[in-house]
Amino acid sequence: MSNKFEKIVKRENALLCNTYGRYPLAISKAKDCRLYDLDGNEYYDFLAGIAVCSLGHSREDLADVMAEQARKMVHVSNLFYQEPQLELAEKLLSTCSAGKVFFCNSGAEANEGAIKLARKYMRTIRNEDRYEIITLEKSFHGRTLSTLTATGQTGPIKDGFSPLPEGFITVPFGNVNALRGAIGKNTAAIMIEMVQGEGGVRPLPSDYVNDIVQLCKESGIFLIVDEVQTGVCRTGRMWAHQHYNITPDIFTSAKALANGLPMGAVLCSDELAKGFTPGSHATTFGGGAVVSAVASKVLDIMIGDKMAERAWEMGEFAAAEAQKLKAKHPDKIAGTRGLGLLFGIELTFNGANVWKALLEHKMVCNLTQGTILRLVPPLTITKEDITAFMNVLDTILKTVEIESA
């Protein structure tokens, strides 16, 4: 470790709550698909701020929009009509079947808003006491108390926060009978991710999704799709649910929406939007002028530069390259999974040593569920960058010590 790194670690330990398992890396700047540490070392970025900086880091065009809007107006609150917010809404709604949008600041807030909307509509429009939300095992929906409870995982993420809110049921992934059995008179909605990111980069099978849609229709309940990580071109479509040709009643977005600025959104049908009335839900910062202007520019670039198509092409290339590695290391790579550039390489053993070695070779990615190397790079990543990653992984797998999964 360099002296600069040791100093920053010491400063953090003295100043910040110890809530993050930091990577042994301090970033001083980022540009395009590269990160730079305090000593100027260059790293390939296959994490993109956890699927956030989908257009790459430190873009001049986005910085210009940010600065221009900041000189006009930064924040006045949602007590006022604001044109940048409306321009963003028009562009966002043009990409999907939703009719209305509510802007907030994060994915957790967006999912919290979706849960509140489903419950509020059931009680105030339908006059039915339906409040339960059904989610899937290994799902991840956020870290507020409600979204944490909705998350289908156990362990440190939930330890110590009890009592957790009532009204949430988690069922096994892919089990239609369990899902059907969980639906009752109090059920308001089923909440799913089309690809579980934290859950191991697991796309939902098409037949399973069709069954979920049918169950919602039969039971008169809502389908909520969490697109916080999968949305805004990440999977090869603007929205991951578009791969499945379904129309959610409510879906959420965040991460990539403003390419690094805090922005979230709840999108819903015109009918569902009746559940929210003045005073029923709000946010101080959501949809502010600067983040709205930047998000609007992000959508222009995503659509104009056909980033969904690029994400699909790069994802297919990554999958093909990973399959070559699997053929060379059949005892160490179990397979690949994902959609577009939400891509996972499944190892047959605990991947901690592999992840550490990748970082030592200046390749930044994520390890989830202990065995899945999760790659969520900027959508501007090149084939040459992907090939470089796979070559390094190949070298590591030749010598890595296999631990128990």
Short mmCIF file of N, CA, C and O in Angstrom, two decimals, residues 45-52 54 138 140 173 192-204 225-241 243-244 252 255-256 307-319 322 335-346 365-369 372-381 386 389-390:
data_model
loop_
_atom_site.label_atom_id
_atom_site.label_comp_id
_atom_site.label_asym_id
_atom_site.label_seq_id
_atom_site.Cartn_x
_atom_site.Cartn_y
_atom_site.Cartn_z
N ASP A 45 -12.49 -0.11 -15.76
CA ASP A 45 -13.68 -0.05 -14.93
C ASP A 45 -14.80 -0.92 -15.51
O ASP A 45 -15.43 -0.56 -16.50
N PHE A 46 -15.04 -2.05 -14.86
CA PHE A 46 -16.16 -2.93 -15.23
C PHE A 46 -17.25 -2.88 -14.17
O PHE A 46 -18.06 -3.80 -14.06
N LEU A 47 -17.28 -1.79 -13.41
CA LEU A 47 -18.27 -1.62 -12.34
C LEU A 47 -19.16 -0.40 -12.59
O LEU A 47 -20.35 -0.42 -12.25
N ALA A 48 -18.58 0.66 -13.15
CA ALA A 48 -19.34 1.88 -13.51
C ALA A 48 -20.12 2.44 -12.33
O ALA A 48 -21.28 2.85 -12.47
N GLY A 49 -19.50 2.46 -11.16
CA GLY A 49 -20.19 2.98 -9.99
C GLY A 49 -21.39 2.15 -9.60
O GLY A 49 -22.38 2.66 -9.08
N ILE A 50 -21.32 0.84 -9.85
CA ILE A 50 -22.40 -0.14 -9.67
C ILE A 50 -23.54 0.17 -10.65
O ILE A 50 -24.66 0.51 -10.27
N ALA A 51 -23.22 0.08 -11.93
CA ALA A 51 -24.20 0.24 -13.02
C ALA A 51 -24.80 1.65 -13.07
O ALA A 51 -25.94 1.81 -13.49
N VAL A 52 -24.05 2.64 -12.64
CA VAL A 52 -24.54 4.01 -12.60
C VAL A 52 -24.02 4.85 -13.77
O VAL A 52 -24.80 5.44 -14.52
N SER A 54 -23.30 4.78 -16.84
CA SER A 54 -23.44 3.96 -18.04
C SER A 54 -22.90 4.63 -19.29
O SER A 54 -22.63 3.97 -20.28
N LYS A 138 -33.52 -13.87 -2.87
CA LYS A 138 -32.28 -13.27 -3.37
C LYS A 138 -32.48 -11.95 -4.09
O LYS A 138 -31.54 -11.41 -4.68
N PHE A 140 -33.03 -7.84 -4.37
CA PHE A 140 -32.50 -6.69 -3.64
C PHE A 140 -33.28 -5.46 -4.09
O PHE A 140 -33.29 -5.12 -5.27
N PHE A 173 -37.38 -18.34 -5.63
CA PHE A 173 -37.19 -17.93 -7.02
C PHE A 173 -37.64 -19.04 -7.97
O PHE A 173 -37.27 -20.20 -7.81
N ILE A 192 -40.73 -7.60 -8.63
CA ILE A 192 -39.66 -8.43 -9.18
C ILE A 192 -38.59 -7.57 -9.86
O ILE A 192 -38.83 -6.42 -10.22
N GLU A 193 -37.41 -8.14 -10.00
CA GLU A 193 -36.37 -7.62 -10.89
C GLU A 193 -36.32 -8.56 -12.08
O GLU A 193 -36.33 -9.77 -11.92
N MET A 194 -36.22 -8.02 -13.29
CA MET A 194 -36.14 -8.88 -14.46
C MET A 194 -34.82 -9.64 -14.49
O MET A 194 -34.73 -10.76 -15.00
N VAL A 195 -33.78 -9.03 -13.95
CA VAL A 195 -32.51 -9.70 -13.73
C VAL A 195 -32.08 -9.35 -12.31
O VAL A 195 -31.92 -8.18 -11.98
N GLN A 196 -31.92 -10.35 -11.47
CA GLN A 196 -31.46 -10.09 -10.11
C GLN A 196 -29.96 -9.81 -10.14
O GLN A 196 -29.16 -10.68 -10.44
N GLY A 197 -29.59 -8.58 -9.83
CA GLY A 197 -28.19 -8.19 -9.86
C GLY A 197 -27.44 -8.69 -8.64
O GLY A 197 -26.54 -9.53 -8.73
N GLU A 198 -27.81 -8.17 -7.46
CA GLU A 198 -27.17 -8.60 -6.22
C GLU A 198 -27.43 -10.08 -5.95
O GLU A 198 -26.66 -10.72 -5.24
N GLY A 199 -28.49 -10.60 -6.52
CA GLY A 199 -28.84 -11.99 -6.31
C GLY A 199 -28.06 -12.96 -7.18
O GLY A 199 -28.36 -14.16 -7.18
N GLY A 200 -27.07 -12.47 -7.92
CA GLY A 200 -26.23 -13.36 -8.70
C GLY A 200 -26.39 -13.25 -10.20
O GLY A 200 -26.08 -14.19 -10.93
N VAL A 201 -26.86 -12.11 -10.67
CA VAL A 201 -27.07 -11.87 -12.11
C VAL A 201 -27.96 -12.97 -12.68
O VAL A 201 -27.58 -13.72 -13.58
N ARG A 202 -29.17 -13.07 -12.15
CA ARG A 202 -30.11 -14.12 -12.55
C ARG A 202 -31.30 -13.53 -13.31
O ARG A 202 -32.17 -12.90 -12.71
N PRO A 203 -31.35 -13.72 -14.63
CA PRO A 203 -32.54 -13.29 -15.37
C PRO A 203 -33.72 -14.18 -15.01
O PRO A 203 -33.57 -15.40 -14.81
N LEU A 204 -34.90 -13.60 -14.95
CA LEU A 204 -36.09 -14.41 -14.73
C LEU A 204 -36.43 -15.18 -16.00
O LEU A 204 -36.42 -14.59 -17.09
N VAL A 225 -42.13 -3.72 -11.24
CA VAL A 225 -40.83 -4.16 -11.74
C VAL A 225 -39.76 -3.18 -11.28
O VAL A 225 -39.85 -1.98 -11.57
N ASP A 226 -38.79 -3.70 -10.56
CA ASP A 226 -37.66 -2.91 -10.08
C ASP A 226 -36.61 -2.86 -11.20
O ASP A 226 -35.91 -3.82 -11.44
N GLU A 227 -36.54 -1.70 -11.86
CA GLU A 227 -35.58 -1.50 -12.96
C GLU A 227 -34.45 -0.57 -12.52
O GLU A 227 -33.82 0.08 -13.37
N VAL A 228 -34.19 -0.50 -11.22
CA VAL A 228 -33.17 0.40 -10.71
C VAL A 228 -31.81 0.12 -11.35
O VAL A 228 -31.10 1.04 -11.77
N GLN A 229 -31.45 -1.15 -11.46
CA GLN A 229 -30.16 -1.52 -12.05
C GLN A 229 -30.28 -1.88 -13.53
O GLN A 229 -29.37 -1.63 -14.31
N THR A 230 -31.40 -2.44 -13.92
CA THR A 230 -31.55 -2.97 -15.28
C THR A 230 -31.99 -1.93 -16.30
O THR A 230 -31.87 -2.15 -17.50
N GLY A 231 -32.51 -0.79 -15.83
CA GLY A 231 -33.09 0.18 -16.73
C GLY A 231 -32.07 1.06 -17.45
O GLY A 231 -30.87 1.03 -17.19
N VAL A 232 -32.57 1.85 -18.40
CA VAL A 232 -31.81 2.82 -19.18
C VAL A 232 -30.70 2.12 -19.98
O VAL A 232 -29.52 2.42 -19.86
N CYS A 233 -31.12 1.15 -20.79
CA CYS A 233 -30.29 0.49 -21.82
C CYS A 233 -29.32 -0.58 -21.30
O CYS A 233 -28.65 -1.24 -22.11
N ARG A 234 -29.21 -0.78 -20.02
CA ARG A 234 -28.22 -1.70 -19.46
C ARG A 234 -28.30 -3.10 -20.06
O ARG A 234 -27.28 -3.75 -20.31
N THR A 235 -29.51 -3.62 -20.29
CA THR A 235 -29.67 -5.02 -20.71
C THR A 235 -29.81 -5.21 -22.22
O THR A 235 -30.02 -6.33 -22.68
N GLY A 236 -29.72 -4.13 -22.97
CA GLY A 236 -29.89 -4.24 -24.41
C GLY A 236 -31.23 -3.75 -24.91
O GLY A 236 -31.50 -3.76 -26.11
N ARG A 237 -32.09 -3.33 -24.00
CA ARG A 237 -33.32 -2.60 -24.30
C ARG A 237 -33.37 -1.41 -23.36
O ARG A 237 -32.67 -1.39 -22.34
N MET A 238 -34.20 -0.42 -23.67
CA MET A 238 -34.28 0.72 -22.77
C MET A 238 -34.67 0.25 -21.37
O MET A 238 -34.11 0.69 -20.37
N TRP A 239 -35.63 -0.69 -21.32
CA TRP A 239 -36.07 -1.27 -20.04
C TRP A 239 -36.04 -2.78 -20.17
O TRP A 239 -36.46 -3.34 -21.18
N ALA A 240 -35.56 -3.44 -19.14
CA ALA A 240 -35.41 -4.90 -19.20
C ALA A 240 -36.74 -5.60 -19.40
O ALA A 240 -36.80 -6.66 -20.05
N HIS A 241 -37.82 -5.05 -18.86
CA HIS A 241 -39.11 -5.74 -19.03
C HIS A 241 -39.56 -5.77 -20.48
O HIS A 241 -40.42 -6.57 -20.85
N HIS A 243 -37.78 -6.83 -22.89
CA HIS A 243 -37.35 -8.12 -23.44
C HIS A 243 -38.47 -9.16 -23.33
O HIS A 243 -38.53 -10.11 -24.11
N TYR A 244 -39.34 -8.99 -22.34
CA TYR A 244 -40.35 -9.98 -22.01
C TYR A 244 -41.73 -9.61 -22.57
O TYR A 244 -42.69 -10.35 -22.37
N THR A 252 -39.69 1.05 -11.60
CA THR A 252 -38.82 2.05 -11.00
C THR A 252 -37.50 2.16 -11.77
O THR A 252 -37.07 1.23 -12.44
N LYS A 255 -30.22 4.41 -10.76
CA LYS A 255 -28.80 4.31 -11.10
C LYS A 255 -28.33 5.10 -12.31
O LYS A 255 -27.68 6.14 -12.20
N ALA A 256 -28.61 4.63 -13.53
CA ALA A 256 -28.03 5.22 -14.74
C ALA A 256 -28.78 6.46 -15.22
O ALA A 256 -28.35 7.10 -16.17
N MET A 307 -27.54 3.28 -27.55
CA MET A 307 -26.76 2.60 -26.52
C MET A 307 -27.36 1.26 -26.11
O MET A 307 -26.64 0.37 -25.66
N ALA A 308 -28.66 1.09 -26.28
CA ALA A 308 -29.26 -0.22 -25.99
C ALA A 308 -28.71 -1.28 -26.93
O ALA A 308 -28.33 -2.38 -26.51
N GLU A 309 -28.66 -0.93 -28.22
CA GLU A 309 -28.12 -1.86 -29.21
C GLU A 309 -26.65 -2.15 -28.92
O GLU A 309 -26.19 -3.29 -29.05
N ARG A 310 -25.92 -1.13 -28.52
CA ARG A 310 -24.50 -1.32 -28.20
C ARG A 310 -24.33 -2.24 -26.99
O ARG A 310 -23.47 -3.11 -26.97
N ALA A 311 -25.18 -2.03 -25.98
CA ALA A 311 -25.10 -2.87 -24.78
C ALA A 311 -25.35 -4.33 -25.13
O ALA A 311 -24.68 -5.24 -24.61
N TRP A 312 -26.30 -4.56 -26.02
CA TRP A 312 -26.59 -5.95 -26.42
C TRP A 312 -25.41 -6.55 -27.18
O TRP A 312 -25.00 -7.69 -26.92
N GLU A 313 -24.85 -5.78 -28.10
CA GLU A 313 -23.72 -6.25 -28.90
C GLU A 313 -22.51 -6.57 -28.01
O GLU A 313 -21.87 -7.62 -28.15
N MET A 314 -22.19 -5.67 -27.09
CA MET A 314 -21.05 -5.88 -26.21
C MET A 314 -21.30 -7.04 -25.24
O MET A 314 -20.39 -7.80 -24.90
N GLY A 315 -22.55 -7.18 -24.82
CA GLY A 315 -22.89 -8.29 -23.94
C GLY A 315 -22.75 -9.63 -24.64
O GLY A 315 -22.24 -10.60 -24.05
N GLU A 316 -23.17 -9.69 -25.90
CA GLU A 316 -23.01 -10.91 -26.67
C GLU A 316 -21.53 -11.23 -26.89
O GLU A 316 -21.12 -12.40 -26.83
N PHE A 317 -20.74 -10.19 -27.12
CA PHE A 317 -19.30 -10.39 -27.31
C PHE A 317 -18.67 -10.90 -26.02
O PHE A 317 -17.86 -11.85 -26.05
N ALA A 318 -19.03 -10.31 -24.90
CA ALA A 318 -18.49 -10.75 -23.61
C ALA A 318 -18.87 -12.20 -23.31
O ALA A 318 -18.05 -12.98 -22.83
N ALA A 319 -20.11 -12.56 -23.63
CA ALA A 319 -20.56 -13.93 -23.40
C ALA A 319 -19.76 -14.92 -24.26
O ALA A 319 -19.38 -16.00 -23.78
N ALA A 322 -16.30 -15.24 -22.80
CA ALA A 322 -16.34 -16.00 -21.56
C ALA A 322 -16.54 -17.49 -21.81
O ALA A 322 -16.01 -18.34 -21.08
N GLY A 335 -20.41 -21.26 -15.92
CA GLY A 335 -21.21 -20.72 -17.01
C GLY A 335 -21.31 -19.22 -16.93
O GLY A 335 -20.64 -18.57 -16.12
N THR A 336 -22.15 -18.65 -17.80
CA THR A 336 -22.37 -17.22 -17.82
C THR A 336 -23.86 -16.95 -17.72
O THR A 336 -24.68 -17.83 -18.03
N ARG A 337 -24.21 -15.74 -17.33
CA ARG A 337 -25.62 -15.40 -17.20
C ARG A 337 -25.79 -13.89 -17.31
O ARG A 337 -24.84 -13.14 -17.14
N GLY A 338 -27.01 -13.45 -17.59
CA GLY A 338 -27.29 -12.04 -17.63
C GLY A 338 -27.98 -11.63 -18.92
O GLY A 338 -28.36 -12.46 -19.76
N LEU A 339 -28.16 -10.33 -19.08
CA LEU A 339 -28.71 -9.73 -20.29
C LEU A 339 -27.89 -8.50 -20.63
O LEU A 339 -27.64 -7.64 -19.77
N GLY A 340 -27.46 -8.39 -21.88
CA GLY A 340 -26.69 -7.23 -22.29
C GLY A 340 -25.43 -7.07 -21.46
O GLY A 340 -24.68 -8.03 -21.25
N LEU A 341 -25.22 -5.86 -20.95
CA LEU A 341 -24.04 -5.59 -20.14
C LEU A 341 -24.33 -5.61 -18.65
O LEU A 341 -23.65 -4.98 -17.85
N LEU A 342 -25.34 -6.36 -18.25
CA LEU A 342 -25.49 -6.83 -16.88
C LEU A 342 -25.12 -8.30 -16.96
O LEU A 342 -25.93 -9.17 -17.22
N PHE A 343 -23.83 -8.57 -16.77
CA PHE A 343 -23.24 -9.84 -17.18
C PHE A 343 -22.51 -10.51 -16.02
O PHE A 343 -21.79 -9.86 -15.27
N GLY A 344 -22.72 -11.81 -15.87
CA GLY A 344 -22.08 -12.54 -14.79
C GLY A 344 -21.32 -13.76 -15.28
O GLY A 344 -21.77 -14.46 -16.19
N ILE A 345 -20.15 -13.99 -14.69
CA ILE A 345 -19.37 -15.20 -14.93
C ILE A 345 -19.41 -16.01 -13.65
O ILE A 345 -18.92 -15.58 -12.60
N GLU A 346 -20.03 -17.19 -13.72
CA GLU A 346 -20.19 -18.02 -12.54
C GLU A 346 -19.01 -18.96 -12.37
O GLU A 346 -18.72 -19.79 -13.24
N CYS A 365 -14.11 -5.06 -10.94
CA CYS A 365 -15.45 -5.61 -11.13
C CYS A 365 -16.02 -5.91 -9.76
O CYS A 365 -15.47 -5.50 -8.74
N ASN A 366 -17.12 -6.64 -9.73
CA ASN A 366 -17.82 -6.92 -8.48
C ASN A 366 -17.96 -8.43 -8.32
O ASN A 366 -18.09 -9.17 -9.30
N LEU A 367 -17.92 -8.88 -7.08
CA LEU A 367 -18.18 -10.29 -6.77
C LEU A 367 -19.47 -10.36 -5.96
O LEU A 367 -19.59 -9.71 -4.92
N THR A 368 -20.45 -11.10 -6.45
CA THR A 368 -21.72 -11.21 -5.76
C THR A 368 -22.06 -12.67 -5.50
O THR A 368 -21.69 -13.56 -6.28
N GLN A 369 -22.74 -12.90 -4.39
CA GLN A 369 -23.13 -14.25 -3.98
C GLN A 369 -21.93 -15.19 -3.86
O GLN A 369 -22.07 -16.42 -3.94
N ILE A 372 -20.02 -15.24 -8.23
CA ILE A 372 -20.38 -14.61 -9.49
C ILE A 372 -19.57 -13.33 -9.70
O ILE A 372 -19.68 -12.37 -8.91
N LEU A 373 -18.74 -13.31 -10.73
CA LEU A 373 -18.07 -12.07 -11.13
C LEU A 373 -19.08 -11.26 -11.93
O LEU A 373 -19.49 -11.65 -13.02
N ARG A 374 -19.51 -10.14 -11.35
CA ARG A 374 -20.54 -9.31 -11.99
C ARG A 374 -19.87 -8.17 -12.74
O ARG A 374 -19.14 -7.36 -12.17
N LEU A 375 -20.14 -8.09 -14.05
CA LEU A 375 -19.60 -7.04 -14.89
C LEU A 375 -20.72 -6.10 -15.32
O LEU A 375 -21.67 -6.52 -15.99
N VAL A 376 -20.64 -4.86 -14.88
CA VAL A 376 -21.61 -3.83 -15.28
C VAL A 376 -20.83 -2.58 -15.71
O VAL A 376 -20.92 -1.53 -15.09
N PRO A 377 -20.06 -2.69 -16.78
CA PRO A 377 -19.20 -1.58 -17.20
C PRO A 377 -20.01 -0.45 -17.84
O PRO A 377 -21.20 -0.62 -18.13
N PRO A 378 -19.38 0.69 -18.08
CA PRO A 378 -20.05 1.69 -18.91
C PRO A 378 -20.45 1.06 -20.25
O PRO A 378 -19.75 0.19 -20.77
N LEU A 379 -21.56 1.50 -20.78
CA LEU A 379 -22.02 0.95 -22.06
C LEU A 379 -21.12 1.37 -23.21
O LEU A 379 -21.23 0.84 -24.32
N THR A 380 -20.20 2.28 -22.93
CA THR A 380 -19.23 2.72 -23.93
C THR A 380 -17.99 1.83 -23.96
O THR A 380 -17.05 2.10 -24.72
N ILE A 381 -17.99 0.77 -23.18
CA ILE A 381 -16.85 -0.16 -23.14
C ILE A 381 -16.60 -0.71 -24.55
O ILE A 381 -17.53 -0.86 -25.35
N ILE A 386 -12.94 -5.53 -23.20
CA ILE A 386 -13.50 -6.82 -22.77
C ILE A 386 -12.48 -7.93 -22.99
O ILE A 386 -12.29 -8.80 -22.13
N PHE A 389 -9.86 -7.84 -20.31
CA PHE A 389 -10.36 -8.43 -19.06
C PHE A 389 -10.31 -9.95 -19.12
O PHE A 389 -9.84 -10.61 -18.18
N MET A 390 -10.80 -10.52 -20.21
CA MET A 390 -10.85 -11.98 -20.34
C MET A 390 -9.43 -12.58 -20.37
O MET A 390 -9.20 -13.67 -19.82
#
